[in-house]
């Protein structure tokens, strides 16, 4: 079975045709439980997100700040497995028909087996993977299997990335490019910063035509509207996780992330 890289491309193109950025949301699988995580992810997609990143919880998530680390710890202590991540992808896709990516570090895939992981992700209806710690020069094996199974390979670029490096990454990637708005880890911030706009411009200047989506720091509709002014997609993670963590119970958390998705969806449409 082929994965849904085409659906991802079509979704980003549809947003662009509407004169807006796509809203890309993130929540880890297994948080607060596997069933609870699936319910929350469905709520975010129903609330207005165009694309979903399902995090594969990791004990040492180098790109992630304390909010996502806390959620990952809850999921791992709950015994979440890669099979649960695949189930989350499958049920989210079947319920909404929207593109679902997995955000993961390389080590779990390497240990699980690249062919096994890509085949199962495609079978679950996944659209691809975001791989923040996989160097592009070491990605040939992954890209071979991802391409075979119709999955996107999304690499992360940062303000420190030189133009030559940006060209290498965009040439090897597919789906879109994840532009980290600043140096550091995930988390909500007061300002997304001018570095992000410059990074988007430099990434586009590589000429591959890949959409450039910005994450790290976006937490409300006003910031989403700001980033939507120059990026193809706005990525929001920690703000969703924080709403879940702050909620008094699971049902309240689900409604809180649904509401946040609606607010952010207005933001990417310039209606913040």
mmCIF file of C-alpha atoms in Angstrom:
data_model
loop_
_atom_site.group_PDB
_atom_site.id
_atom_site.type_symbol
_atom_site.label_atom_id
_atom_site.label_comp_id
_atom_site.label_asym_id
_atom_site.label_seq_id
_atom_site.Cartn_x
_atom_site.Cartn_y
_atom_site.Cartn_z
ATOM 1 C CA UNK A 1 0.000 0.000 0.000
ATOM 2 C CA UNK A 2 1.260 3.467 -0.863
ATOM 3 C CA UNK A 3 1.443 6.284 1.666
ATOM 4 C CA UNK A 4 -0.202 9.657 1.357
ATOM 5 C CA UNK A 5 2.550 12.018 0.201
ATOM 6 C CA UNK A 6 0.225 13.134 -2.629
ATOM 7 C CA UNK A 7 -2.506 14.022 -0.147
ATOM 8 C CA UNK A 8 0.006 16.131 1.790
ATOM 9 C CA UNK A 9 1.034 17.985 -1.361
ATOM 10 C CA UNK A 10 -2.560 18.501 -2.423
ATOM 11 C CA UNK A 11 -3.502 19.827 1.024
ATOM 12 C CA UNK A 12 -0.700 22.387 1.056
ATOM 13 C CA UNK A 13 -1.533 23.398 -2.506
ATOM 14 C CA UNK A 14 -5.217 23.802 -1.638
ATOM 15 C CA UNK A 15 -4.357 26.139 1.227
ATOM 16 C CA UNK A 16 -2.126 28.152 -1.082
ATOM 17 C CA UNK A 17 -4.931 28.377 -3.662
ATOM 18 C CA UNK A 18 -7.130 29.853 -0.927
ATOM 19 C CA UNK A 19 -4.505 32.536 -0.306
ATOM 20 C CA UNK A 20 -3.529 31.272 3.126
ATOM 21 C CA UNK A 21 -1.040 29.156 5.023
ATOM 22 C CA UNK A 22 -1.807 25.615 6.125
ATOM 23 C CA UNK A 23 -2.204 24.902 9.834
ATOM 24 C CA UNK A 24 -0.011 21.987 10.911
ATOM 25 C CA UNK A 25 -0.574 20.737 14.458
ATOM 26 C CA UNK A 26 1.453 18.439 16.687
ATOM 27 C CA UNK A 27 0.550 16.110 19.544
ATOM 28 C CA UNK A 28 2.457 13.046 20.740
ATOM 29 C CA UNK A 29 0.923 9.589 20.502
ATOM 30 C CA UNK A 30 -0.021 7.985 23.814
ATOM 31 C CA UNK A 31 -0.685 11.299 25.570
ATOM 32 C CA UNK A 32 -2.405 11.275 27.967
ATOM 33 C CA UNK A 33 -3.210 7.682 26.934
ATOM 34 C CA UNK A 34 -3.308 6.031 23.520
ATOM 35 C CA UNK A 35 -7.093 6.365 23.271
ATOM 36 C CA UNK A 36 -7.016 9.852 24.771
ATOM 37 C CA UNK A 37 -4.338 10.932 22.325
ATOM 38 C CA UNK A 38 -6.344 9.702 19.346
ATOM 39 C CA UNK A 39 -9.398 11.560 20.616
ATOM 40 C CA UNK A 40 -7.377 14.771 21.053
ATOM 41 C CA UNK A 41 -5.785 14.501 17.604
ATOM 42 C CA UNK A 42 -9.167 13.986 15.975
ATOM 43 C CA UNK A 43 -10.464 17.049 17.825
ATOM 44 C CA UNK A 44 -7.561 19.175 16.579
ATOM 45 C CA UNK A 45 -8.167 18.087 12.984
ATOM 46 C CA UNK A 46 -11.926 18.583 13.291
ATOM 47 C CA UNK A 47 -11.255 21.976 14.886
ATOM 48 C CA UNK A 48 -9.434 23.294 11.840
ATOM 49 C CA UNK A 49 -5.923 21.864 11.472
ATOM 50 C CA UNK A 50 -5.043 20.890 7.903
ATOM 51 C CA UNK A 51 -2.198 18.496 8.693
ATOM 52 C CA UNK A 52 -1.248 16.550 11.833
ATOM 53 C CA UNK A 53 2.153 15.618 13.185
ATOM 54 C CA UNK A 54 1.940 12.621 15.512
ATOM 55 C CA UNK A 55 4.945 12.578 17.811
ATOM 56 C CA UNK A 56 6.701 9.292 18.525
ATOM 57 C CA UNK A 57 7.577 9.765 22.216
ATOM 58 C CA UNK A 58 11.297 9.669 22.927
ATOM 59 C CA UNK A 59 13.236 9.626 26.187
ATOM 60 C CA UNK A 60 15.748 12.212 24.940
ATOM 61 C CA UNK A 61 13.911 14.543 22.534
ATOM 62 C CA UNK A 62 16.706 16.986 21.698
ATOM 63 C CA UNK A 63 14.517 19.408 19.703
ATOM 64 C CA UNK A 64 11.722 19.511 22.262
ATOM 65 C CA UNK A 65 11.340 21.790 25.244
ATOM 66 C CA UNK A 66 9.951 20.988 28.709
ATOM 67 C CA UNK A 67 6.258 20.980 27.730
ATOM 68 C CA UNK A 68 6.614 18.277 25.074
ATOM 69 C CA UNK A 69 9.173 16.431 27.199
ATOM 70 C CA UNK A 70 6.548 16.210 29.957
ATOM 71 C CA UNK A 71 3.970 14.780 27.546
ATOM 72 C CA UNK A 72 6.505 12.301 26.141
ATOM 73 C CA UNK A 73 7.324 11.153 29.672
ATOM 74 C CA UNK A 74 3.631 10.572 30.421
ATOM 75 C CA UNK A 75 3.253 8.562 27.201
ATOM 76 C CA UNK A 76 6.384 6.491 27.823
ATOM 77 C CA UNK A 77 5.413 5.737 31.419
ATOM 78 C CA UNK A 78 2.060 4.632 30.002
ATOM 79 C CA UNK A 79 3.889 2.062 27.893
ATOM 80 C CA UNK A 80 3.356 3.558 24.429
ATOM 81 C CA UNK A 81 4.882 1.510 21.611
ATOM 82 C CA UNK A 82 5.491 2.100 17.910
ATOM 83 C CA UNK A 83 2.430 -0.053 17.227
ATOM 84 C CA UNK A 84 0.395 2.524 19.168
ATOM 85 C CA UNK A 85 1.852 5.319 17.037
ATOM 86 C CA UNK A 86 0.796 3.456 13.890
ATOM 87 C CA UNK A 87 -2.672 2.892 15.331
ATOM 88 C CA UNK A 88 -2.916 6.604 16.126
ATOM 89 C CA UNK A 89 -1.971 7.502 12.542
ATOM 90 C CA UNK A 90 -4.456 5.012 11.111
ATOM 91 C CA UNK A 91 -7.404 6.085 13.231
ATOM 92 C CA UNK A 92 -6.720 9.808 12.763
ATOM 93 C CA UNK A 93 -6.493 9.392 8.999
ATOM 94 C CA UNK A 94 -9.543 7.158 8.720
ATOM 95 C CA UNK A 95 -11.614 9.545 10.836
ATOM 96 C CA UNK A 96 -10.632 12.767 9.061
ATOM 97 C CA UNK A 97 -9.079 11.987 5.667
ATOM 98 C CA UNK A 98 -6.357 14.544 6.419
ATOM 99 C CA UNK A 99 -2.596 13.994 6.012
ATOM 100 C CA UNK A 100 -0.896 12.549 9.093
ATOM 101 C CA UNK A 101 2.878 12.647 9.544
ATOM 102 C CA UNK A 102 5.034 11.086 12.239
ATOM 103 C CA UNK A 103 7.572 13.307 13.987
ATOM 104 C CA UNK A 104 10.375 11.098 15.257
ATOM 105 C CA UNK A 105 14.038 10.931 16.016
ATOM 106 C CA UNK A 106 16.098 8.459 14.038
ATOM 107 C CA UNK A 107 17.041 5.928 16.707
ATOM 108 C CA UNK A 108 13.569 4.336 17.134
ATOM 109 C CA UNK A 109 13.256 3.837 13.356
ATOM 110 C CA UNK A 110 16.766 2.402 13.109
ATOM 111 C CA UNK A 111 16.059 -0.095 15.861
ATOM 112 C CA UNK A 112 12.607 -0.993 14.504
ATOM 113 C CA UNK A 113 13.869 -1.422 10.946
ATOM 114 C CA UNK A 114 13.511 1.117 8.141
ATOM 115 C CA UNK A 115 11.617 -1.164 5.775
ATOM 116 C CA UNK A 116 9.259 -2.339 8.504
ATOM 117 C CA UNK A 117 8.602 1.206 9.741
ATOM 118 C CA UNK A 118 7.950 2.706 6.306
ATOM 119 C CA UNK A 119 5.758 -0.196 5.200
ATOM 120 C CA UNK A 120 3.639 0.000 8.357
ATOM 121 C CA UNK A 121 3.351 3.782 8.197
ATOM 122 C CA UNK A 122 2.180 3.624 4.584
ATOM 123 C CA UNK A 123 -0.284 0.843 5.412
ATOM 124 C CA UNK A 124 -1.687 3.007 8.209
ATOM 125 C CA UNK A 125 -2.329 5.827 5.733
ATOM 126 C CA UNK A 126 0.557 8.012 6.879
ATOM 127 C CA UNK A 127 1.866 10.824 4.690
ATOM 128 C CA UNK A 128 5.491 10.753 5.800
ATOM 129 C CA UNK A 129 7.962 11.575 8.542
ATOM 130 C CA UNK A 130 9.655 14.615 10.012
ATOM 131 C CA UNK A 131 13.171 13.606 11.016
ATOM 132 C CA UNK A 132 14.869 16.418 12.957
ATOM 133 C CA UNK A 133 18.098 14.585 13.786
ATOM 134 C CA UNK A 134 18.739 12.601 10.586
ATOM 135 C CA UNK A 135 21.605 14.250 8.648
ATOM 136 C CA UNK A 136 20.743 14.547 4.980
ATOM 137 C CA UNK A 137 24.054 12.935 4.001
ATOM 138 C CA UNK A 138 23.095 9.826 6.012
ATOM 139 C CA UNK A 139 19.500 9.650 4.805
ATOM 140 C CA UNK A 140 19.799 7.602 1.598
ATOM 141 C CA UNK A 141 18.469 4.362 3.124
ATOM 142 C CA UNK A 142 15.479 6.121 4.679
ATOM 143 C CA UNK A 143 14.684 8.064 1.505
ATOM 144 C CA UNK A 144 14.862 4.922 -0.632
ATOM 145 C CA UNK A 145 12.235 3.163 1.473
ATOM 146 C CA UNK A 146 10.118 6.283 1.983
ATOM 147 C CA UNK A 147 9.946 6.889 -1.754
ATOM 148 C CA UNK A 148 9.094 3.238 -2.398
ATOM 149 C CA UNK A 149 6.157 3.503 0.018
ATOM 150 C CA UNK A 150 4.888 6.946 -1.019
ATOM 151 C CA UNK A 151 6.006 8.798 2.101
ATOM 152 C CA UNK A 152 7.365 12.324 2.466
ATOM 153 C CA UNK A 153 10.764 12.988 4.006
ATOM 154 C CA UNK A 154 10.625 16.298 5.863
ATOM 155 C CA UNK A 155 13.949 17.714 7.014
ATOM 156 C CA UNK A 156 14.432 20.540 9.502
ATOM 157 C CA UNK A 157 16.401 23.691 8.680
ATOM 158 C CA UNK A 158 17.470 26.368 11.144
ATOM 159 C CA UNK A 159 18.555 30.019 10.997
ATOM 160 C CA UNK A 160 22.148 28.782 11.334
ATOM 161 C CA UNK A 161 21.862 26.675 8.139
ATOM 162 C CA UNK A 162 24.145 28.040 5.418
ATOM 163 C CA UNK A 163 22.773 28.512 1.912
ATOM 164 C CA UNK A 164 24.772 25.549 0.585
ATOM 165 C CA UNK A 165 23.322 23.347 3.318
ATOM 166 C CA UNK A 166 19.801 24.585 2.583
ATOM 167 C CA UNK A 167 20.249 23.601 -1.054
ATOM 168 C CA UNK A 168 21.344 20.068 -0.056
ATOM 169 C CA UNK A 169 18.417 19.634 2.314
ATOM 170 C CA UNK A 170 15.720 20.918 -0.026
ATOM 171 C CA UNK A 171 17.072 18.795 -2.879
ATOM 172 C CA UNK A 172 16.815 15.649 -0.739
ATOM 173 C CA UNK A 173 13.548 16.398 1.060
ATOM 174 C CA UNK A 174 9.937 16.008 -0.023
ATOM 175 C CA UNK A 175 6.515 17.102 1.186
ATOM 176 C CA UNK A 176 7.699 20.349 2.745
ATOM 177 C CA UNK A 177 10.636 21.853 4.608
ATOM 178 C CA UNK A 178 10.310 22.387 8.365
ATOM 179 C CA UNK A 179 11.890 25.767 9.124
ATOM 180 C CA UNK A 180 12.753 26.180 12.805
ATOM 181 C CA UNK A 181 11.996 29.812 13.544
ATOM 182 C CA UNK A 182 14.920 30.218 15.928
ATOM 183 C CA UNK A 183 17.815 28.401 17.509
ATOM 184 C CA UNK A 184 16.688 26.342 20.495
ATOM 185 C CA UNK A 185 13.976 23.883 21.461
ATOM 186 C CA UNK A 186 10.219 23.828 21.038
ATOM 187 C CA UNK A 187 8.054 25.952 23.286
ATOM 188 C CA UNK A 188 5.718 28.926 23.221
ATOM 189 C CA UNK A 189 7.342 32.339 22.956
ATOM 190 C CA UNK A 190 6.364 35.983 23.012
ATOM 191 C CA UNK A 191 7.713 36.578 19.512
ATOM 192 C CA UNK A 192 8.516 34.303 16.597
ATOM 193 C CA UNK A 193 11.198 36.692 15.311
ATOM 194 C CA UNK A 194 12.512 38.076 12.056
ATOM 195 C CA UNK A 195 14.959 35.176 11.686
ATOM 196 C CA UNK A 196 12.083 32.979 10.544
ATOM 197 C CA UNK A 197 11.130 35.195 7.616
ATOM 198 C CA UNK A 198 14.746 35.373 6.438
ATOM 199 C CA UNK A 199 15.080 31.578 6.710
ATOM 200 C CA UNK A 200 11.937 31.048 4.650
ATOM 201 C CA UNK A 201 13.246 33.399 1.965
ATOM 202 C CA UNK A 202 16.638 31.676 1.823
ATOM 203 C CA UNK A 203 15.046 28.235 1.724
ATOM 204 C CA UNK A 204 12.775 29.254 -1.146
ATOM 205 C CA UNK A 205 15.772 30.701 -2.965
ATOM 206 C CA UNK A 206 17.116 27.156 -3.387
ATOM 207 C CA UNK A 207 14.553 26.822 -6.167
ATOM 208 C CA UNK A 208 13.143 23.380 -5.392
ATOM 209 C CA UNK A 209 9.618 24.708 -4.984
ATOM 210 C CA UNK A 210 9.026 22.756 -1.756
ATOM 211 C CA UNK A 211 6.597 24.491 0.603
ATOM 212 C CA UNK A 212 8.314 25.994 3.640
ATOM 213 C CA UNK A 213 6.477 25.633 6.952
ATOM 214 C CA UNK A 214 7.553 27.395 10.139
ATOM 215 C CA UNK A 215 7.509 25.954 13.647
ATOM 216 C CA UNK A 216 8.945 26.583 17.135
ATOM 217 C CA UNK A 217 7.334 29.347 19.131
ATOM 218 C CA UNK A 218 3.893 29.841 17.561
ATOM 219 C CA UNK A 219 1.235 29.666 20.251
ATOM 220 C CA UNK A 220 -1.717 31.920 19.410
ATOM 221 C CA UNK A 221 -3.776 33.248 16.525
ATOM 222 C CA UNK A 222 -1.854 36.533 16.282
ATOM 223 C CA UNK A 223 1.491 34.757 15.941
ATOM 224 C CA UNK A 224 -0.052 32.309 13.464
ATOM 225 C CA UNK A 225 -1.263 35.253 11.378
ATOM 226 C CA UNK A 226 2.206 36.819 11.501
ATOM 227 C CA UNK A 227 3.936 33.649 10.288
ATOM 228 C CA UNK A 228 1.204 33.007 7.712
ATOM 229 C CA UNK A 229 2.239 36.275 6.106
ATOM 230 C CA UNK A 230 5.442 34.709 4.801
ATOM 231 C CA UNK A 231 5.295 30.900 5.233
ATOM 232 C CA UNK A 232 3.393 28.139 3.428
ATOM 233 C CA UNK A 233 2.467 26.496 6.703
ATOM 234 C CA UNK A 234 2.329 27.325 10.404
ATOM 235 C CA UNK A 235 3.361 24.534 12.782
ATOM 236 C CA UNK A 236 2.061 24.540 16.358
ATOM 237 C CA UNK A 237 2.947 21.925 18.959
ATOM 238 C CA UNK A 238 3.712 23.034 22.501
ATOM 239 C CA UNK A 239 0.605 25.216 22.729
ATOM 240 C CA UNK A 240 -1.613 22.182 22.052
ATOM 241 C CA UNK A 241 0.293 20.031 24.533
ATOM 242 C CA UNK A 242 0.079 22.757 27.182
ATOM 243 C CA UNK A 243 -3.705 22.995 26.770
ATOM 244 C CA UNK A 244 -3.900 19.249 27.427
ATOM 245 C CA UNK A 245 -1.559 19.409 30.421
ATOM 246 C CA UNK A 246 -3.426 22.342 31.972
ATOM 247 C CA UNK A 247 -6.887 20.805 31.579
ATOM 248 C CA UNK A 248 -8.580 19.400 34.706
ATOM 249 C CA UNK A 249 -9.583 16.204 32.893
ATOM 250 C CA UNK A 250 -9.359 14.451 29.546
ATOM 251 C CA UNK A 251 -12.669 15.726 28.193
ATOM 252 C CA UNK A 252 -11.765 19.316 29.019
ATOM 253 C CA UNK A 253 -8.372 18.842 27.373
ATOM 254 C CA UNK A 254 -9.957 17.571 24.172
ATOM 255 C CA UNK A 255 -12.289 20.561 23.993
ATOM 256 C CA UNK A 256 -9.404 22.926 24.779
ATOM 257 C CA UNK A 257 -7.297 21.696 21.851
ATOM 258 C CA UNK A 258 -10.319 21.732 19.547
ATOM 259 C CA UNK A 259 -10.902 25.375 20.469
ATOM 260 C CA UNK A 260 -7.219 26.279 19.993
ATOM 261 C CA UNK A 261 -7.248 24.683 16.535
ATOM 262 C CA UNK A 262 -10.229 26.859 15.616
ATOM 263 C CA UNK A 263 -8.472 30.005 16.841
ATOM 264 C CA UNK A 264 -5.278 29.181 14.955
ATOM 265 C CA UNK A 265 -7.238 28.297 11.817
ATOM 266 C CA UNK A 266 -8.633 31.823 11.898
ATOM 267 C CA UNK A 267 -5.108 33.140 12.385
ATOM 268 C CA UNK A 268 -3.649 31.451 9.299
ATOM 269 C CA UNK A 269 -6.519 32.956 7.354
ATOM 270 C CA UNK A 270 -5.487 36.422 8.528
ATOM 271 C CA UNK A 271 -8.509 36.792 10.801
ATOM 272 C CA UNK A 272 -6.730 36.846 14.156
#
